[in-house]
mmCIF file of C-alpha atoms in Angstrom:
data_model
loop_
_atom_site.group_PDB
_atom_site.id
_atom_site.type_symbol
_atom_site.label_atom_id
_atom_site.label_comp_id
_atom_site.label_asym_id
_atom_site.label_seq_id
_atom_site.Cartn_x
_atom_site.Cartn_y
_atom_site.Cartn_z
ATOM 1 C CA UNK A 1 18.074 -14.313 16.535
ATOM 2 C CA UNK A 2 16.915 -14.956 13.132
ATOM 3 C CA UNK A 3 13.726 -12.408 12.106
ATOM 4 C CA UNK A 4 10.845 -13.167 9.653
ATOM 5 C CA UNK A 5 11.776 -14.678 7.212
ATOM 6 C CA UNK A 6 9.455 -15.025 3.797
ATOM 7 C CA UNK A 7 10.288 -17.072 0.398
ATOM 8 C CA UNK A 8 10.692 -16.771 -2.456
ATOM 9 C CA UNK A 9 11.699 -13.038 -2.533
ATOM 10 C CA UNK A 10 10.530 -11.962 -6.287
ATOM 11 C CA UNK A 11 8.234 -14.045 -8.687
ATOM 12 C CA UNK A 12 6.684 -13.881 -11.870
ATOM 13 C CA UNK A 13 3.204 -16.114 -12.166
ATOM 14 C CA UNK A 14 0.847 -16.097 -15.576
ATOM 15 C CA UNK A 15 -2.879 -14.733 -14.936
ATOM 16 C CA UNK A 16 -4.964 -18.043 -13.702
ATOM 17 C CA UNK A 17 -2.046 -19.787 -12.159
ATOM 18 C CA UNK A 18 -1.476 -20.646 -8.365
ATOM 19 C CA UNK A 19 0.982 -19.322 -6.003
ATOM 20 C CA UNK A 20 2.569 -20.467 -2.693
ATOM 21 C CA UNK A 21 4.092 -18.131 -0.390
ATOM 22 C CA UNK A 22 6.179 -19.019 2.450
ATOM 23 C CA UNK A 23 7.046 -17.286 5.746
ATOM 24 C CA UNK A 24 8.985 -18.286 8.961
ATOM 25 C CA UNK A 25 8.442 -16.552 12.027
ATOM 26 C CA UNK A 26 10.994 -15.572 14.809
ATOM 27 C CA UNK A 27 11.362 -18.483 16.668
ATOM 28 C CA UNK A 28 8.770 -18.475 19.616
ATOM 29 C CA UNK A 29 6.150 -16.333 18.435
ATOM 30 C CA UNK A 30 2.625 -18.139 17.299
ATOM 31 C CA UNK A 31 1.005 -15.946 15.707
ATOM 32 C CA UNK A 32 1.291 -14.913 11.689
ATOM 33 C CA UNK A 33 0.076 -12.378 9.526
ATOM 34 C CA UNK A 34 0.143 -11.698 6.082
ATOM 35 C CA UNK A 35 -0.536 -8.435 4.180
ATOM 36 C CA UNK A 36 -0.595 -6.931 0.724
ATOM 37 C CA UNK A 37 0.757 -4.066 -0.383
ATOM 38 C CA UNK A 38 -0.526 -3.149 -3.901
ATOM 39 C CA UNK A 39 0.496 -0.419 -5.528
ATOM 40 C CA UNK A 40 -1.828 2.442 -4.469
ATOM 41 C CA UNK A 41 -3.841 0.943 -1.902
ATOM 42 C CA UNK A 42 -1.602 0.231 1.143
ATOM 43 C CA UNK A 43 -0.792 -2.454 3.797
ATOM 44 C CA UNK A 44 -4.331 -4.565 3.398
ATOM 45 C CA UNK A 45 -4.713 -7.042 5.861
ATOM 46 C CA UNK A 46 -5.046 -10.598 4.698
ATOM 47 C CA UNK A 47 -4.901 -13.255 6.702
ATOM 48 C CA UNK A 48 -4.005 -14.195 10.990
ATOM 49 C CA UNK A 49 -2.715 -17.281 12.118
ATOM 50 C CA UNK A 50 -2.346 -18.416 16.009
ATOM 51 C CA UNK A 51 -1.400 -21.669 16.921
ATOM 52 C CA UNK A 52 -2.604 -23.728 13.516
ATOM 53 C CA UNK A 53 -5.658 -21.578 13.749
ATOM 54 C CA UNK A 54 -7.089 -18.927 11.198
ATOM 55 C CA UNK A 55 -8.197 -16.172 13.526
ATOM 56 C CA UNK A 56 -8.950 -13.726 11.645
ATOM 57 C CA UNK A 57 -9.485 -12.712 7.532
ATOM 58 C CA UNK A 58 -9.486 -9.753 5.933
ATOM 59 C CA UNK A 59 -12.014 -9.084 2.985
ATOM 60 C CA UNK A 60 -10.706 -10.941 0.429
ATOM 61 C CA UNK A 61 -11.722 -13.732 -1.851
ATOM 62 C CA UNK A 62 -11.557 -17.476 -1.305
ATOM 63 C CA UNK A 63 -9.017 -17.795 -3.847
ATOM 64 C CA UNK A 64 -6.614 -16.617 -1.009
ATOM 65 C CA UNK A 65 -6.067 -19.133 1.680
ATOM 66 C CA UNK A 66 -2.964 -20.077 3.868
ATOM 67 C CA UNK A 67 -2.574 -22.557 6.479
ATOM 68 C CA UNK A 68 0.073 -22.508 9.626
ATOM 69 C CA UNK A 69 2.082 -25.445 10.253
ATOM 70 C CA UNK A 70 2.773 -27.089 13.742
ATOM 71 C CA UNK A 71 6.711 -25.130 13.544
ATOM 72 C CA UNK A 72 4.227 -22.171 13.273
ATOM 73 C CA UNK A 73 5.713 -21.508 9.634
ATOM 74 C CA UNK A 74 3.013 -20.629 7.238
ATOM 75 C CA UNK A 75 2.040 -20.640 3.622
ATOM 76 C CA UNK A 76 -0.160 -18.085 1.670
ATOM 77 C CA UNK A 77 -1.790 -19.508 -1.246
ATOM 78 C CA UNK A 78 -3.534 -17.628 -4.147
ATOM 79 C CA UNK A 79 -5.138 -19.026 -6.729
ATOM 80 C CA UNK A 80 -6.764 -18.237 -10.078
ATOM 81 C CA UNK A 81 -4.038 -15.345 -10.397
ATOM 82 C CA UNK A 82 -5.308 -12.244 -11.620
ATOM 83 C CA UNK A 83 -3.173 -9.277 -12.430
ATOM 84 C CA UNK A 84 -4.140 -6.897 -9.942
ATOM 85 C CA UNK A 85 -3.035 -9.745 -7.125
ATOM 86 C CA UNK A 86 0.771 -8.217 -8.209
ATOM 87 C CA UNK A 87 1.715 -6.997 -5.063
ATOM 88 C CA UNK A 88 4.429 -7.176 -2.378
ATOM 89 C CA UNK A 89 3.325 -9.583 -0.064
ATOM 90 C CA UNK A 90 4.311 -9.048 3.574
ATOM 91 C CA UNK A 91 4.586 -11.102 6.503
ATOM 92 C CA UNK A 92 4.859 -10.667 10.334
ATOM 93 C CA UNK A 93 5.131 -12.543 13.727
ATOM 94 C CA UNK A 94 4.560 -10.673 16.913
ATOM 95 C CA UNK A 95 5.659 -12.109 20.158
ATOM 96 C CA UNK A 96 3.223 -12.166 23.450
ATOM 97 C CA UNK A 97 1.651 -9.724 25.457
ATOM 98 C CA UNK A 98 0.184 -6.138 24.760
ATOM 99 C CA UNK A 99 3.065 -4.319 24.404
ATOM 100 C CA UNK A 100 5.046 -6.221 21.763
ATOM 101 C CA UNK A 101 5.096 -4.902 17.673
ATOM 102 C CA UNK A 102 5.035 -7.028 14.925
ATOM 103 C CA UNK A 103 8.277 -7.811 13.315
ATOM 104 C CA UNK A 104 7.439 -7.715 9.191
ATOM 105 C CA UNK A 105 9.852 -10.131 6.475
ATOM 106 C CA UNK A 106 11.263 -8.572 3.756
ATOM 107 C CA UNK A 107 8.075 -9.387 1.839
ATOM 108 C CA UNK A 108 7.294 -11.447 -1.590
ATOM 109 C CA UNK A 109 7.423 -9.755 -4.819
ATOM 110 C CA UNK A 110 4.764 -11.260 -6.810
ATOM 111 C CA UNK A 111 4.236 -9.632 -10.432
ATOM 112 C CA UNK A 112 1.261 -11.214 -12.375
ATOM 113 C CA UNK A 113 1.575 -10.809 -15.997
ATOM 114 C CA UNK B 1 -10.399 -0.728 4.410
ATOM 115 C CA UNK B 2 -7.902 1.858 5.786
ATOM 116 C CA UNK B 3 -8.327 3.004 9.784
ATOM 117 C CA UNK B 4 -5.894 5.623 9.343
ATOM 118 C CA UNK B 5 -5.506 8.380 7.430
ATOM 119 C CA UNK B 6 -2.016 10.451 7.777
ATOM 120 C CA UNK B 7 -0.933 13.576 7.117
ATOM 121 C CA UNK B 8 1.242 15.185 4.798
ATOM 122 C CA UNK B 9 1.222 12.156 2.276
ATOM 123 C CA UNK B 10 4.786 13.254 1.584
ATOM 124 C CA UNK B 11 7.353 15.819 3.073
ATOM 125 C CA UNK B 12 10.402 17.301 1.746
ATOM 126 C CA UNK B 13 13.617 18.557 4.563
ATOM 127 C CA UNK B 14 16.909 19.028 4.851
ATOM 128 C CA UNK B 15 19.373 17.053 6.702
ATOM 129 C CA UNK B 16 18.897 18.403 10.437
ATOM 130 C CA UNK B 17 15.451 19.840 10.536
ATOM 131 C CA UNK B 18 12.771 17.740 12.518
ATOM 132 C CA UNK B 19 9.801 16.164 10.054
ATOM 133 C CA UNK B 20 6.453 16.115 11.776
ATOM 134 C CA UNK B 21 3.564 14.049 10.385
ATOM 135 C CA UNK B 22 0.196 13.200 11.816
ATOM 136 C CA UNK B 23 -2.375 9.900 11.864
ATOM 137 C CA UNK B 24 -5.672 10.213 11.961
ATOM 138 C CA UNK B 25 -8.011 6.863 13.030
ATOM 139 C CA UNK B 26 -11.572 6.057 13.181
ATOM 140 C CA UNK B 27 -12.182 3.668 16.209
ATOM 141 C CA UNK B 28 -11.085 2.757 19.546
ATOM 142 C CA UNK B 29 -7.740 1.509 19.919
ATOM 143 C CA UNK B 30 -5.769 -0.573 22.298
ATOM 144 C CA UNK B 31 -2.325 0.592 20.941
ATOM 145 C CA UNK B 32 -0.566 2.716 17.936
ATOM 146 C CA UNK B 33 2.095 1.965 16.794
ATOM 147 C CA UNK B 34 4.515 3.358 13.890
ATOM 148 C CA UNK B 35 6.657 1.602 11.518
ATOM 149 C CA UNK B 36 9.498 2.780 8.747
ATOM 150 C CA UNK B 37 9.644 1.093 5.412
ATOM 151 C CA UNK B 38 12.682 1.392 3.034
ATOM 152 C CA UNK B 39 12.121 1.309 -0.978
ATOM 153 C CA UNK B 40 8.994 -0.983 -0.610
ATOM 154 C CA UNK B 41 10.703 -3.269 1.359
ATOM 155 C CA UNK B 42 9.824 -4.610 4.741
ATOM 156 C CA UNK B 43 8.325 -2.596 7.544
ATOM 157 C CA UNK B 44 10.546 -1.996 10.870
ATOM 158 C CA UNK B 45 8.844 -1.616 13.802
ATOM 159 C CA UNK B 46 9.588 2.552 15.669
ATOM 160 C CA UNK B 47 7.544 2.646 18.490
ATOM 161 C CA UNK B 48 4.519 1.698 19.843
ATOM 162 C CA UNK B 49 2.268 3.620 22.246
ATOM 163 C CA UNK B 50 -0.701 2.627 24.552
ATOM 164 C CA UNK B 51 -4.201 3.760 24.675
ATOM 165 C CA UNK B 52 -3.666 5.058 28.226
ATOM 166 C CA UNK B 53 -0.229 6.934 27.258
ATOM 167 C CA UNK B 54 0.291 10.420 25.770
ATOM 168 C CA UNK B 55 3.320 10.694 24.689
ATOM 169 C CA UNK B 56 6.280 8.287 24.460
ATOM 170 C CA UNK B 57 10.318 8.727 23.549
ATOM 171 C CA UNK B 58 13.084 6.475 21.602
ATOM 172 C CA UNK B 59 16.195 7.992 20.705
ATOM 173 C CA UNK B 60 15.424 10.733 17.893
ATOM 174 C CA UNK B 61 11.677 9.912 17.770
ATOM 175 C CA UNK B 62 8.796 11.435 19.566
ATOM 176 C CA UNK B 63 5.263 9.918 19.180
ATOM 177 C CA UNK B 64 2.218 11.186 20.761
ATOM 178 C CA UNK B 65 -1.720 10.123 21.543
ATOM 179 C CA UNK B 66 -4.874 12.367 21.967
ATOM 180 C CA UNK B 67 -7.295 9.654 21.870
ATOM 181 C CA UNK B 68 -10.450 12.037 22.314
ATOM 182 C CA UNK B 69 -9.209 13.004 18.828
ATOM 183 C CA UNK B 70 -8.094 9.857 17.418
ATOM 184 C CA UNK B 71 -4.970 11.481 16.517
ATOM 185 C CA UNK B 72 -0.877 10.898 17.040
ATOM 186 C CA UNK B 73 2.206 12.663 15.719
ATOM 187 C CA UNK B 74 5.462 11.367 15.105
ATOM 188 C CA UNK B 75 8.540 13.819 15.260
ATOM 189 C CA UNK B 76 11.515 12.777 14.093
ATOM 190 C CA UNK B 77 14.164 15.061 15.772
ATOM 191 C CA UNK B 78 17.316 15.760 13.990
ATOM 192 C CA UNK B 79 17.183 14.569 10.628
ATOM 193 C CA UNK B 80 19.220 12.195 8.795
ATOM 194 C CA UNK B 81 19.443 11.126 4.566
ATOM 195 C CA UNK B 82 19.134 7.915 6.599
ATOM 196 C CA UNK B 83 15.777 8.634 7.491
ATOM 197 C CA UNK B 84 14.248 8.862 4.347
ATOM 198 C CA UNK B 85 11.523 6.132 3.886
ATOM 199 C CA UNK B 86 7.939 6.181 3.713
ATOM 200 C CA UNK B 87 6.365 6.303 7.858
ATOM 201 C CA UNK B 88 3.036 4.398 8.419
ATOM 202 C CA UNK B 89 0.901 4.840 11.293
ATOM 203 C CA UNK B 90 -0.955 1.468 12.370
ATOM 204 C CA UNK B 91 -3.865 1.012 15.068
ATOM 205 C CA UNK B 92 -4.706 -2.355 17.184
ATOM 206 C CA UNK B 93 -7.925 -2.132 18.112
ATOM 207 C CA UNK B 94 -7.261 -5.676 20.559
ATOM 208 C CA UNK B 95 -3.869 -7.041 21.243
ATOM 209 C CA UNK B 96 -2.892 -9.270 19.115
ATOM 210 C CA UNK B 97 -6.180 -9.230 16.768
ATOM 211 C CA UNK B 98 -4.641 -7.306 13.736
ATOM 212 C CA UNK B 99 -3.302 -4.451 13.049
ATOM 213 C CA UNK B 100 -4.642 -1.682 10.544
ATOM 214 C CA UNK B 101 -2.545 1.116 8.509
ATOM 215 C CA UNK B 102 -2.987 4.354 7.499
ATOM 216 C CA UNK B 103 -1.924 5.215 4.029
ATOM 217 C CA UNK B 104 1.884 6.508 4.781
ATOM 218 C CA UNK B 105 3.935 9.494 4.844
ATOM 219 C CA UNK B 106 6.535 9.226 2.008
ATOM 220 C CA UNK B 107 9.635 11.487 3.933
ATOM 221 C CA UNK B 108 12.890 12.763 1.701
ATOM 222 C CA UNK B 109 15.743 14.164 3.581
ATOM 223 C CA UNK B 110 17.947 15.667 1.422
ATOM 224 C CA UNK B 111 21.680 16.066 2.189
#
């Protein structure tokens, strides 16, 4: 069985560009969720998908935004780069019921310079 | 903002000694869970433990739950250079809702 995966792995973007991130889940689960880990702040919550749905956000500006897709892949989108969005950007799926963890992708690289 | 806080931020052993660190959280929870990541990679997924459970076993790992203190442990038993990651600690406070981390123990086992 094929685990989370995320694209592309590393990237370089210029302040005030846009970004598209890209994660697959393990096949069956609905639900997405994207973090960022910055350097000195730890695993942040972003954003929670479930069945096309945004179901939850964490505090973080409008310039972040994602979408899930009916295949339950998903995109993370930042825009306006700034250089303190340079980060490793992580992705999970979790399968149902209450006793299931969250299987995290390798995560995104993303240096802003 | 971070539920949990852990406890040491980093710890130093040798090869075959057990490392013990702690997580600290703030709110109800329906389950902890702990995860291992590898040079800022990805995070794998150790062990997860309910709200109504005290202490739970897999292989080399021990992880237990005093929720009147909002507190867990997680012994690793045995040590291997293998082991050596950073450990995070993360709380759901409703299945399936989110989950929030502590700030990570960094863990070197030296040969």
């Amino acid at each position: 069985e094929a685990g989370v995966t995320q694209s592309p792995t590393h990237l370089i973007k210029t302040r005030g560009q846009q970004v598209t991130l890209r994660c697959s889940p393990i096949s069956g689960h609905t639900s997405v969720y994207w973090y960022q880990q910055a350097l000195g702040l730890g695993l942040q919550f972003l954003l929670w998908y479930d069945e096309g749905e945004e179901r939850n956000r964490g505090n973080f500006p409008p310039r972040f935004s994602g979408r899930q897709f009916p295949n339950y892949s998903s995109e993370l989108n930042v825009n306006a780069l700034e250089l303190e969005d340079s980060a490793l950007y992580l992705c999970a799926s979790r399968g149902q019921g209450p006793d299931y963890g969250y299987t995290f992708g390798s995560g995104t690289r993303l240096t802003v310079v | 903002s971070q539920q949990g806080e852990e406890d040491p931020q980093a710890l130093s052993i040798q090869e075959g000694e057990n490392a013990t660190m702690n997580c600290s959280y703030k709110t109800s929870i329906n389950n902890l869970q702990w995860y291992r990541q590898n040079s800022g990679r990805g995070l794998v997924h150790l062990i997860l433990i309910r709200s109504n459970e005290r202490e739970k076993h897999s292989g080399r790992l021990r992880v237990t739950l005093d929720t009147s203190k909002k507190s867990s442990s997680l012994l690793i038993t045995a040590s291997r250079a293998a082991d050596t990651a950073s450990y995070f600690c993360a709380t759901d406070k409703a299945a399936g809702n989110k989950l929030t981390f502590g700030g990570g123990t960094r863990v070197l086992v030296k040969p």
